[in-house]
Coordinates of C-alpha atoms in Angstrom, one line a residue:
X1 CA 78.3 55.0 237.6
X2 CA 78.2 52.3 234.4
X3 CA 74.3 52.1 233.9
X4 CA 72.7 49.1 235.0
X5 CA 73.2 46.2 232.3
X6 CA 69.5 45.8 231.0
X7 CA 69.1 42.2 232.1
X8 CA 68.5 43.4 235.8
X9 CA 65.2 43.6 237.5
X10 CA 63.8 45.3 240.4
X11 CA 65.6 45.0 243.3
X12 CA 64.8 42.1 245.9
X13 CA 63.6 42.7 249.5
X14 CA 66.3 41.5 251.6
X15 CA 63.8 41.0 254.9
X16 CA 63.1 38.1 254.4
X17 CA 66.0 36.4 253.2
X18 CA 67.2 34.1 256.9
X19 CA 70.3 32.6 254.5
X20 CA 72.8 33.8 253.0
X21 CA 73.0 32.9 248.7
X22 CA 76.1 30.7 247.7
X23 CA 75.7 30.8 244.5
X24 CA 78.2 28.4 241.8
X25 CA 80.2 29.7 239.8
X26 CA 79.2 27.9 236.4
X27 CA 83.0 28.6 235.3
X28 CA 84.0 26.4 237.8
X29 CA 86.4 23.7 237.3
X30 CA 86.9 25.4 234.1
X31 CA 89.6 28.7 235.7
X32 CA 89.3 31.3 232.3
X33 CA 92.8 32.8 231.7
X34 CA 94.3 36.3 232.1
X35 CA 94.4 36.6 228.2
X36 CA 92.1 35.1 225.3
X37 CA 89.4 34.7 223.8
X38 CA 86.5 32.5 223.1
X39 CA 86.2 33.4 219.5
X40 CA 85.1 36.8 216.8
X41 CA 84.4 36.9 213.1
X42 CA 88.3 36.7 212.6
X43 CA 90.9 35.3 213.8
X44 CA 92.7 37.5 217.0
X45 CA 96.1 39.4 215.3
X46 CA 94.2 38.8 211.9
X47 CA 95.5 41.7 209.0
X48 CA 93.3 43.5 207.2
X49 CA 94.0 46.2 204.8
X50 CA 91.3 48.8 204.0
X51 CA 90.6 51.4 202.0
X52 CA 91.4 55.2 203.6
X53 CA 91.2 57.4 200.7
X54 CA 91.7 57.4 196.9
X55 CA 93.3 60.5 195.0
X56 CA 92.5 62.1 191.6
X57 CA 95.4 64.5 191.5
X58 CA 98.2 62.8 189.1
X59 CA 96.5 61.9 185.9
X60 CA 97.0 58.6 184.2
X61 CA 99.3 57.4 187.1
X62 CA 101.5 54.4 185.3
X63 CA 104.0 54.0 188.1
X64 CA 104.7 54.9 192.2
X65 CA 107.6 55.6 194.6
X66 CA 107.5 56.2 197.8
X67 CA 111.0 57.6 198.7
X68 CA 112.5 56.8 201.7
X69 CA 114.4 59.8 202.8
X70 CA 111.4 62.9 202.2
X71 CA 108.9 60.3 202.1
X72 CA 107.2 62.1 199.2
X73 CA 104.7 60.1 197.2
X74 CA 106.0 60.5 193.5
X75 CA 103.8 59.1 190.1
X76 CA 104.7 59.6 187.1
X77 CA 101.7 59.8 184.9
X78 CA 100.3 60.4 181.1
X79 CA 97.5 62.1 180.7
X80 CA 93.6 60.4 180.8
X81 CA 92.3 60.0 177.9
X82 CA 89.1 62.0 177.2
X83 CA 90.5 64.8 179.8
X84 CA 91.0 68.5 178.4
X85 CA 93.6 68.7 181.0
X86 CA 97.4 67.7 180.6
X87 CA 98.8 65.4 183.5
X88 CA 101.7 63.9 182.5
X89 CA 105.0 64.2 184.4
X90 CA 106.4 63.3 187.5
X91 CA 103.7 64.0 190.7
X92 CA 104.6 65.0 193.8
X93 CA 102.2 64.4 196.4
X94 CA 101.8 64.8 200.0
X95 CA 100.9 60.8 200.9
X96 CA 98.6 61.4 203.5
X97 CA 95.9 62.9 201.5
X98 CA 96.6 63.8 197.8
X99 CA 97.0 66.8 198.5
X100 CA 99.6 68.0 194.8
X101 CA 102.8 68.9 196.1
X102 CA 104.5 70.2 192.3
X103 CA 104.3 69.2 189.3
X104 CA 107.4 68.2 186.3
X105 CA 106.6 68.7 182.6
X106 CA 109.0 69.2 180.7
X107 CA 112.4 67.6 180.2
X108 CA 114.6 67.1 177.4
X109 CA 114.1 65.4 174.1
X110 CA 116.0 63.4 171.7
X111 CA 118.0 66.8 170.9
X112 CA 117.4 68.2 174.1
X113 CA 114.5 70.3 173.3
X114 CA 112.2 70.6 176.4
X115 CA 109.0 69.3 176.3
X116 CA 105.9 68.3 178.2
X117 CA 106.7 64.4 178.8
X118 CA 105.1 61.8 180.2
X119 CA 107.0 60.2 183.0
X120 CA 106.5 55.9 182.3
X121 CA 108.3 54.6 185.4
X122 CA 110.1 55.3 188.7
X123 CA 113.6 53.4 188.9
X124 CA 115.3 55.0 191.5
X125 CA 114.8 57.1 194.3
X126 CA 117.8 60.1 194.4
X127 CA 119.3 60.7 198.0
X128 CA 117.2 63.2 200.1
X129 CA 114.5 63.9 197.5
X130 CA 113.0 63.1 193.9
X131 CA 113.7 60.3 191.3
X132 CA 115.5 59.0 188.4
X133 CA 112.8 57.7 185.9
X134 CA 112.0 57.1 182.3
X135 CA 109.9 58.7 179.9
X136 CA 109.2 58.1 176.0
X137 CA 110.6 56.6 174.1
X138 CA 114.2 55.9 175.3
X139 CA 114.9 59.0 177.9
X140 CA 116.7 58.7 181.3
X141 CA 115.3 61.9 183.6
X142 CA 115.9 62.8 186.9
X143 CA 113.4 65.5 188.9
X144 CA 112.8 66.8 193.0
X145 CA 109.9 68.1 193.8
X146 CA 110.4 72.4 193.0
X147 CA 111.7 71.5 189.5
X148 CA 110.7 74.0 186.6
X149 CA 112.3 70.6 184.4
X150 CA 114.0 67.9 184.9
X151 CA 117.5 66.9 183.4
X152 CA 117.5 64.1 180.9
X153 CA 119.4 62.1 178.2
X154 CA 117.9 59.9 175.7
X155 CA 119.7 56.4 175.6
X156 CA 120.6 55.0 172.1
X157 CA 119.0 52.2 170.5
X158 CA 115.7 50.9 170.8
X159 CA 112.9 51.7 173.0
X160 CA 113.8 51.6 177.1
X161 CA 110.5 48.1 178.1
X162 CA 112.4 48.2 181.8
X163 CA 114.8 50.1 184.0
X164 CA 116.4 49.4 187.6
X165 CA 118.8 51.0 189.6
X166 CA 122.4 50.1 187.8
X167 CA 125.1 48.7 190.4
X168 CA 126.7 52.1 190.9
X169 CA 124.0 55.6 191.6
X170 CA 125.3 57.1 188.8
X171 CA 123.5 54.5 186.5
X172 CA 120.7 52.6 185.7
X173 CA 120.2 49.8 183.8
X174 CA 118.3 49.1 181.4
X175 CA 116.3 46.3 178.6
X176 CA 115.4 47.5 175.1
X177 CA 114.0 44.3 174.2
X178 CA 116.6 41.9 174.8
X179 CA 119.6 43.5 175.3
X180 CA 120.5 44.8 178.7
X181 CA 122.6 47.4 178.8
X182 CA 124.5 49.8 181.9
X183 CA 123.6 53.5 181.0
X184 CA 125.3 56.3 183.4
X185 CA 121.9 58.3 184.6
X186 CA 123.2 62.0 183.6
X187 CA 124.9 61.4 179.7
X188 CA 122.8 57.7 179.2
X189 CA 126.2 56.5 177.4
X190 CA 125.6 52.6 177.4
X191 CA 128.7 51.5 179.5
X192 CA 128.7 47.7 178.6
X193 CA 125.3 45.7 177.3
X194 CA 124.6 42.2 176.5
X195 CA 122.3 40.7 174.2
X196 CA 119.8 37.9 175.4
X197 CA 118.0 34.8 172.4
X198 CA 114.2 36.9 173.9
X199 CA 112.8 38.7 176.5
X200 CA 111.6 42.3 177.6
X201 CA 111.9 42.6 181.6
X202 CA 114.0 41.8 183.8
X203 CA 115.1 42.7 187.7
X204 CA 117.8 43.8 189.6
X205 CA 119.1 41.7 192.7
X206 CA 122.0 44.0 194.2
X207 CA 122.6 42.1 196.9
X208 CA 123.8 39.0 194.8
X209 CA 124.3 40.7 191.7
X210 CA 122.1 38.8 189.9
X211 CA 120.2 40.2 187.2
X212 CA 117.1 37.9 186.3
X213 CA 116.2 39.1 181.6
X214 CA 112.3 37.2 181.9
X215 CA 111.9 36.2 177.6
X216 CA 108.4 35.7 178.3
X217 CA 107.2 34.3 175.0
X218 CA 109.9 31.7 175.4
X219 CA 108.7 30.6 178.9
X220 CA 111.9 31.0 180.6
X221 CA 114.8 33.7 182.8
X222 CA 118.3 33.6 182.3
X223 CA 120.5 34.6 185.5
X224 CA 122.8 37.1 184.4
X225 CA 125.8 37.4 187.0
X226 CA 126.1 41.3 186.9
X227 CA 130.1 41.4 187.6
X228 CA 131.4 39.3 184.3
X229 CA 127.4 40.4 182.6
X230 CA 127.0 37.2 180.9
X231 CA 124.2 34.5 181.5
X232 CA 125.0 32.0 184.1
X233 CA 122.5 29.9 183.7
X234 CA 118.3 29.9 182.4
X235 CA 115.6 28.6 184.1
X236 CA 112.2 27.1 182.6
X237 CA 109.6 28.9 183.7
X238 CA 105.6 27.2 182.8
X239 CA 103.7 26.3 180.3
X240 CA 100.8 29.0 179.4
X241 CA 99.8 31.4 177.1
X242 CA 103.2 33.9 177.2
X243 CA 101.2 36.8 179.3
X244 CA 103.4 38.6 180.8
X245 CA 102.4 41.2 183.8
X246 CA 105.8 41.3 185.9
X247 CA 109.7 40.0 187.7
X248 CA 110.6 41.5 190.5
X249 CA 113.2 40.0 193.5
X250 CA 112.4 40.4 197.2
X251 CA 115.4 41.6 198.5
X252 CA 115.7 39.9 201.5
X253 CA 115.4 36.2 200.2
X254 CA 116.4 37.1 196.9
X255 CA 113.1 34.8 195.4
X256 CA 112.1 36.0 192.0
X257 CA 108.8 37.0 191.6
X258 CA 107.4 36.2 187.9
X259 CA 103.9 37.6 187.0
X260 CA 103.1 35.3 184.4
X261 CA 99.0 34.6 183.3
X262 CA 96.9 34.2 185.9
X263 CA 99.3 33.4 188.4
X264 CA 102.4 34.2 190.4
X265 CA 105.2 32.3 190.3
X266 CA 108.3 32.4 193.3
X267 CA 112.0 30.6 192.0
X268 CA 114.6 30.7 195.1
X269 CA 117.6 33.2 194.0
X270 CA 118.8 29.6 192.6
X271 CA 116.7 29.7 190.9
X272 CA 114.7 26.4 191.9
X273 CA 110.7 26.6 192.2
X274 CA 109.1 27.2 195.6
X275 CA 105.7 27.5 194.7
X276 CA 103.5 29.8 192.8
X277 CA 100.2 31.8 193.5
X278 CA 96.7 31.9 192.1
X279 CA 95.2 35.5 192.2
X280 CA 92.2 37.5 192.6
X281 CA 89.5 37.1 195.4
X282 CA 89.1 33.1 195.1
X283 CA 92.6 32.2 194.3
X284 CA 91.5 31.5 191.4
X285 CA 89.3 32.7 188.2
X286 CA 91.1 35.9 185.3
X287 CA 92.7 38.4 187.6
X288 CA 95.5 39.3 186.5
X289 CA 98.9 40.3 188.5
X290 CA 100.8 42.8 187.0
X291 CA 102.7 44.8 190.0
X292 CA 104.5 43.2 193.7
X293 CA 105.9 44.9 195.9
X294 CA 108.0 43.4 199.0
X295 CA 108.8 44.9 202.5
X296 CA 111.4 43.1 204.6
X297 CA 110.2 44.1 208.4
X298 CA 107.2 42.0 207.8
X299 CA 108.7 39.8 205.6
X300 CA 105.3 40.1 202.8
X301 CA 104.6 40.5 199.6
X302 CA 101.8 41.9 198.2
X303 CA 100.2 41.6 195.2
X304 CA 98.1 43.8 192.7
X305 CA 95.7 41.6 189.8
X306 CA 93.4 43.3 187.2
X307 CA 91.3 42.6 186.0
X308 CA 91.4 41.7 182.0
X309 CA 88.3 44.5 181.9
X310 CA 86.8 42.4 179.2
X311 CA 83.3 41.2 179.9
X312 CA 82.6 39.1 177.0
X313 CA 85.4 37.0 178.8
X314 CA 83.6 34.4 181.3
X315 CA 84.9 35.6 184.9
X316 CA 85.4 39.0 183.9
X317 CA 83.9 41.5 186.5
X318 CA 85.7 44.6 186.3
X319 CA 87.3 44.9 189.9
X320 CA 91.2 44.5 190.8
X321 CA 92.4 43.3 193.6
X322 CA 95.5 43.1 196.2
X323 CA 97.0 40.3 198.2
X324 CA 99.6 40.0 200.5
X325 CA 101.4 37.0 201.2
X326 CA 104.2 35.8 203.6
X327 CA 107.3 35.9 201.7
X328 CA 109.2 32.4 203.4
X329 CA 106.0 30.3 202.2
X330 CA 103.4 32.6 200.4
X331 CA 100.6 32.3 202.6
X332 CA 98.2 34.5 202.5
X333 CA 99.4 37.2 205.3
X334 CA 95.9 39.8 204.9
X335 CA 92.8 39.4 204.0
X336 CA 92.6 40.6 199.2
X337 CA 91.2 43.6 199.3
X338 CA 88.5 44.2 196.6
X339 CA 89.5 46.8 194.0
X340 CA 86.4 47.9 192.9
X341 CA 87.2 48.9 188.6
X342 CA 91.0 48.5 188.8
X343 CA 91.2 46.3 185.2
X344 CA 94.3 46.2 182.6
X345 CA 92.4 48.3 179.7
X346 CA 94.0 51.5 180.0
X347 CA 97.8 49.9 181.4
X348 CA 98.9 48.3 183.8
X349 CA 98.8 48.9 187.5
X350 CA 101.6 49.9 190.4
X351 CA 102.4 49.3 193.6
X352 CA 104.2 51.7 196.6
X353 CA 104.5 50.1 200.4
X354 CA 105.8 51.8 203.3
X355 CA 108.1 50.5 204.8
X356 CA 106.4 48.7 207.6
X357 CA 103.4 47.5 205.6
X358 CA 101.5 50.3 207.6
X359 CA 100.4 51.9 204.0
X360 CA 100.1 50.6 200.8
X361 CA 99.7 52.9 198.4
X362 CA 97.9 51.2 194.3
X363 CA 97.3 53.3 191.1
X364 CA 94.5 52.2 188.8
X365 CA 95.3 53.5 185.4
X366 CA 92.2 52.9 184.0
X367 CA 89.9 55.6 186.5
X368 CA 93.4 57.5 186.8
X369 CA 93.3 57.2 190.6
X370 CA 95.1 55.8 193.6
X371 CA 94.2 54.3 196.5
X372 CA 95.5 54.7 199.5
X373 CA 94.9 51.9 201.8
X374 CA 96.2 51.3 205.7
X375 CA 97.2 47.7 207.6
X376 CA 94.1 47.4 210.0
X377 CA 95.1 43.8 213.2
X378 CA 92.3 42.6 214.5
X379 CA 91.8 42.8 218.0
X380 CA 93.5 40.3 220.7
X381 CA 92.4 39.9 223.6
X382 CA 95.3 39.7 226.2
X383 CA 93.0 40.3 229.5
X384 CA 90.1 38.7 230.2
X385 CA 87.7 39.4 232.8
X386 CA 87.9 36.9 236.5
X387 CA 85.2 36.0 238.1
X388 CA 83.8 38.0 241.2
X389 CA 82.3 37.0 244.1
X390 CA 80.8 40.5 245.7
X391 CA 77.4 40.7 247.7
X392 CA 74.2 42.3 247.2
X393 CA 74.4 45.8 246.6
X394 CA 77.8 46.1 246.6
X395 CA 80.1 47.0 243.0
X396 CA 81.2 44.5 240.8
X397 CA 83.6 45.2 238.3
X398 CA 84.6 43.8 235.7
X399 CA 88.3 44.8 233.1
X400 CA 89.1 43.7 229.7
X401 CA 91.7 44.8 227.6
X402 CA 93.0 44.2 223.9
X403 CA 95.2 45.2 221.1
X404 CA 95.3 45.7 217.7
X405 CA 95.8 48.3 215.2
X406 CA 94.1 51.1 214.8
X407 CA 93.0 50.7 219.1
X408 CA 89.5 48.9 219.1
X409 CA 86.7 49.8 220.1
X410 CA 84.6 48.0 223.5
X411 CA 81.7 46.6 224.3
X412 CA 80.3 44.7 227.2
X413 CA 77.8 41.9 226.8
X414 CA 75.8 39.7 229.2
X415 CA 74.6 37.1 229.5
X416 CA 70.9 35.8 231.8
X417 CA 71.3 31.7 230.2
X418 CA 75.1 30.5 230.6
X419 CA 76.1 31.8 227.6
X420 CA 73.8 30.5 224.9
X421 CA 72.4 34.0 224.5
X422 CA 74.2 38.1 224.9
X423 CA 72.7 41.6 225.3
X424 CA 74.4 44.3 225.0
X425 CA 75.3 46.5 227.8
X426 CA 73.6 50.0 227.1
X427 CA 76.6 52.8 228.1
X428 CA 79.2 49.9 228.2
X429 CA 82.1 51.3 227.2
X430 CA 84.7 51.0 228.9
X431 CA 87.8 48.8 229.7
X432 CA 86.8 48.7 233.2
X433 CA 82.7 48.1 233.7
X434 CA 81.7 48.6 237.5
X435 CA 78.7 48.1 238.0
X436 CA 75.9 48.2 241.6
X437 CA 75.7 43.9 242.1
X438 CA 71.5 42.4 242.5
X439 CA 71.0 38.9 243.6
X440 CA 69.6 38.9 241.0
X441 CA 72.7 38.9 239.1
X442 CA 73.5 35.7 240.3
X443 CA 75.2 33.1 237.7
X444 CA 75.0 35.9 235.1
X445 CA 78.0 36.0 232.7
X446 CA 79.7 39.2 231.6
X447 CA 82.3 39.1 227.8
X448 CA 84.3 42.5 226.4
X449 CA 83.4 42.2 222.6
X450 CA 86.0 44.7 221.2
X451 CA 86.4 45.3 217.8
X452 CA 87.7 47.8 215.1
X453 CA 88.0 47.6 211.3
X454 CA 90.4 44.3 210.4
X455 CA 87.6 42.0 212.6
X456 CA 85.7 41.5 216.0
X457 CA 87.1 39.9 219.3
X458 CA 85.3 38.1 222.5
X459 CA 87.4 37.8 225.4
X460 CA 85.7 34.4 227.9
X461 CA 83.5 35.7 229.6
X462 CA 83.3 35.8 233.8
X463 CA 81.0 34.4 235.8
X464 CA 79.5 36.6 238.7
X465 CA 78.2 35.3 242.2
X466 CA 76.0 37.7 244.3
X467 CA 76.0 36.9 248.1
X468 CA 72.6 38.8 249.4
X469 CA 73.3 40.9 252.9
X470 CA 72.1 39.3 255.6
X471 CA 70.3 40.5 258.7
X472 CA 71.7 42.2 261.5
X473 CA 70.8 39.7 264.0
X474 CA 71.4 36.7 262.1
X475 CA 74.7 36.4 263.2
X476 CA 73.5 37.6 266.0
X477 CA 71.7 35.0 266.4
X478 CA 73.7 32.2 265.5
X479 CA 76.2 33.3 268.0
X480 CA 73.9 34.3 270.4
X481 CA 72.6 30.6 269.9
X482 CA 75.1 28.8 270.9
X483 CA 76.2 30.8 273.4
X484 CA 72.2 30.3 275.4
X485 CA 73.1 27.0 274.9
X486 CA 76.6 26.3 276.5
X487 CA 74.7 28.4 279.4
X488 CA 71.6 26.9 280.1
X489 CA 73.6 23.8 280.3
X490 CA 75.7 24.0 282.9
X491 CA 72.7 25.7 284.7
X492 CA 70.6 22.5 284.1
X493 CA 74.3 20.5 285.6
X494 CA 74.0 23.1 288.9
X495 CA 70.4 21.9 289.1
X496 CA 71.1 17.9 288.6
X497 CA 73.4 18.1 291.0
X498 CA 71.0 20.4 294.0
X499 CA 68.5 17.5 293.2
X500 CA 70.4 14.2 295.1
X501 CA 70.0 17.0 298.0
X502 CA 66.1 17.5 298.2
X503 CA 63.4 18.6 295.9
X504 CA 65.1 20.9 294.3
X505 CA 65.9 19.0 291.3
X506 CA 62.2 18.7 290.2
X507 CA 62.6 22.2 289.9
X508 CA 66.1 22.7 288.1
X509 CA 65.7 19.7 286.0
X510 CA 68.3 17.6 284.5
X511 CA 71.0 18.8 282.3
X512 CA 69.5 17.8 279.2
X513 CA 66.6 20.4 280.1
X514 CA 68.9 22.8 281.7
X515 CA 70.4 23.2 278.3
X516 CA 67.3 23.8 276.0
X517 CA 66.0 26.2 278.5
X518 CA 69.1 28.2 278.4
X519 CA 69.1 26.9 274.5
X520 CA 65.8 28.9 273.9
X521 CA 67.3 31.9 275.9
X522 CA 70.1 32.7 274.1
X523 CA 67.6 32.3 271.4
X524 CA 66.1 34.9 272.4
X525 CA 68.3 36.8 273.5
X526 CA 70.1 36.7 270.0
X527 CA 67.5 37.4 268.1
X528 CA 66.4 35.3 264.7
X529 CA 68.8 31.9 265.0
X530 CA 68.3 28.2 263.7
X531 CA 68.8 24.7 266.1
X532 CA 71.7 26.1 268.6
X533 CA 74.3 24.2 269.6
X534 CA 73.7 24.0 273.0
X535 CA 70.1 22.9 272.9
X536 CA 67.7 20.7 270.7
X537 CA 65.1 23.6 270.4
X538 CA 65.5 26.8 268.4
X539 CA 63.1 29.2 268.7
X540 CA 62.0 32.9 267.2
X541 CA 59.5 35.7 268.4
X542 CA 57.2 36.3 271.1
X543 CA 57.2 32.0 271.4
X544 CA 61.3 32.5 272.4
X545 CA 60.8 35.3 274.7
X546 CA 57.9 34.4 276.3
X547 CA 60.1 30.4 276.7
X548 CA 62.9 32.1 277.8
X549 CA 61.2 34.2 280.5
X550 CA 59.8 31.1 282.0
X551 CA 62.9 28.8 281.7
X552 CA 65.1 32.5 284.2
X553 CA 61.9 32.5 286.8
X554 CA 62.4 28.2 287.5
X555 CA 66.2 29.2 287.6
X556 CA 65.9 31.8 290.6
X557 CA 63.2 29.9 291.7
X558 CA 65.3 26.7 292.2
X559 CA 68.5 28.5 293.6
X560 CA 66.7 30.3 296.4
X561 CA 65.3 27.0 297.4
X562 CA 69.2 25.1 298.0
X563 CA 70.1 28.4 299.3
X564 CA 67.4 28.2 301.9
X565 CA 68.2 23.9 302.7
X566 CA 71.6 24.5 303.3
X567 CA 72.2 24.3 306.9
X568 CA 73.5 27.4 308.4
X569 CA 77.3 27.8 308.4
X570 CA 78.1 26.2 305.6
X571 CA 80.2 27.4 302.5
X572 CA 79.6 27.2 299.1

């Protein structure tokens, strides 16, 4: 049995209650639906991300890849500044807690000699396990957990500035400044090449066979048809100071997202502008978009914003943010998350999204850590408690339900002032709250408050109606009085008829008087009663008993006189 709630006083005595209490629900005329609620600190079903872990086991993380098959978290890293440890290489982490599984730090140089190499960009997962990656200055490498050294080759030409999976499993696309090439992974030999008018970053839309090559200096994008390896169109970008963030394609819709200065501008698969997003926690400020990832299951984009890290610049606070947006209309799909200390002074952040959006990883190069965030959904009420009517002393039971992620906890609340103020019920932390109802509980309202990391939601309130227990004789008095009155009326009628024959009429009285007497007798037999149907008199206690006794004696005497005045031999 759940403990009594704090507003319940001592139980009132019931012996003095002659009438049942009929208590009116405050919600009369406003039925409560099974689901729904009356509020909370956020809308029901609101999405938020919370930090569940931070890893410092992979040096200065430059890129992240969550392997779709092995589920391992691959991290490409540099050495952290001002530390004596060698942290460059390809790290393999346990995604749940950041445990370091292995590190591949050796890769071939331009002459084939192995050496310790930093990993700047993770390009694609290898089948089953492992990753394709870029290492300075022109290395294309491959490795998986447990390898003593990476396989790799060097691309001819200038330093590699960007890379993406190629049109075939054996190739990658690389940018070397404004030169776009398709390169064989194993040998780094160039299969075909295109020199553009400017730029150094790009995104590949495999589904549509399109490369979007961004020229930040000249504020434009070139759409390259990969089949012909030629520029098919040029799209102008908004004017600005030329800050380069990222270029990414939503694989589901083909829309291209470009981090530009302190905004993200979005164009559809044909290059038509869709809209833009101002970043940071408050949709403005100086934070810069540095990475984006997409999830096809939730149709959401995840954008990492970094503070410039220049405290002399107005608005710079040293903190970055993660924002989540619906890819259809660019609206926020989750509350922004502050990333403390994540600034751009030590390089760009990276993001990796678990399929389904349940977990997101964000790197912080300045702090040498990776933040693991989990998706949470605020409680959504699926069942509100219903109004109840119970007798005092009987058990009242209320049930509420809600869904959310993680599963919400519940606390019941009670209000004695029609919902103006609420108090928590001590110990009532189950979806069903049961307690013994008291008369004083009449009219009180009850609701359940569900809470998890994403917010608080409350059910619609239910109102409790309590009826007092009836004394044993009350019901009997009502029934017995009616019966006694009817009988007395009948007897009075007989006495009145007999009166036409003689003086017995003065003894039997009129039918009305007989009915009153019968009513009194019935009331006395039935116990406590009210005005009764069979007569005009309602009486209780010894007075009623005395009057009833007298009525019975008079009635008996009347019948005796009638019998003596009838001629002998006459039948009744």
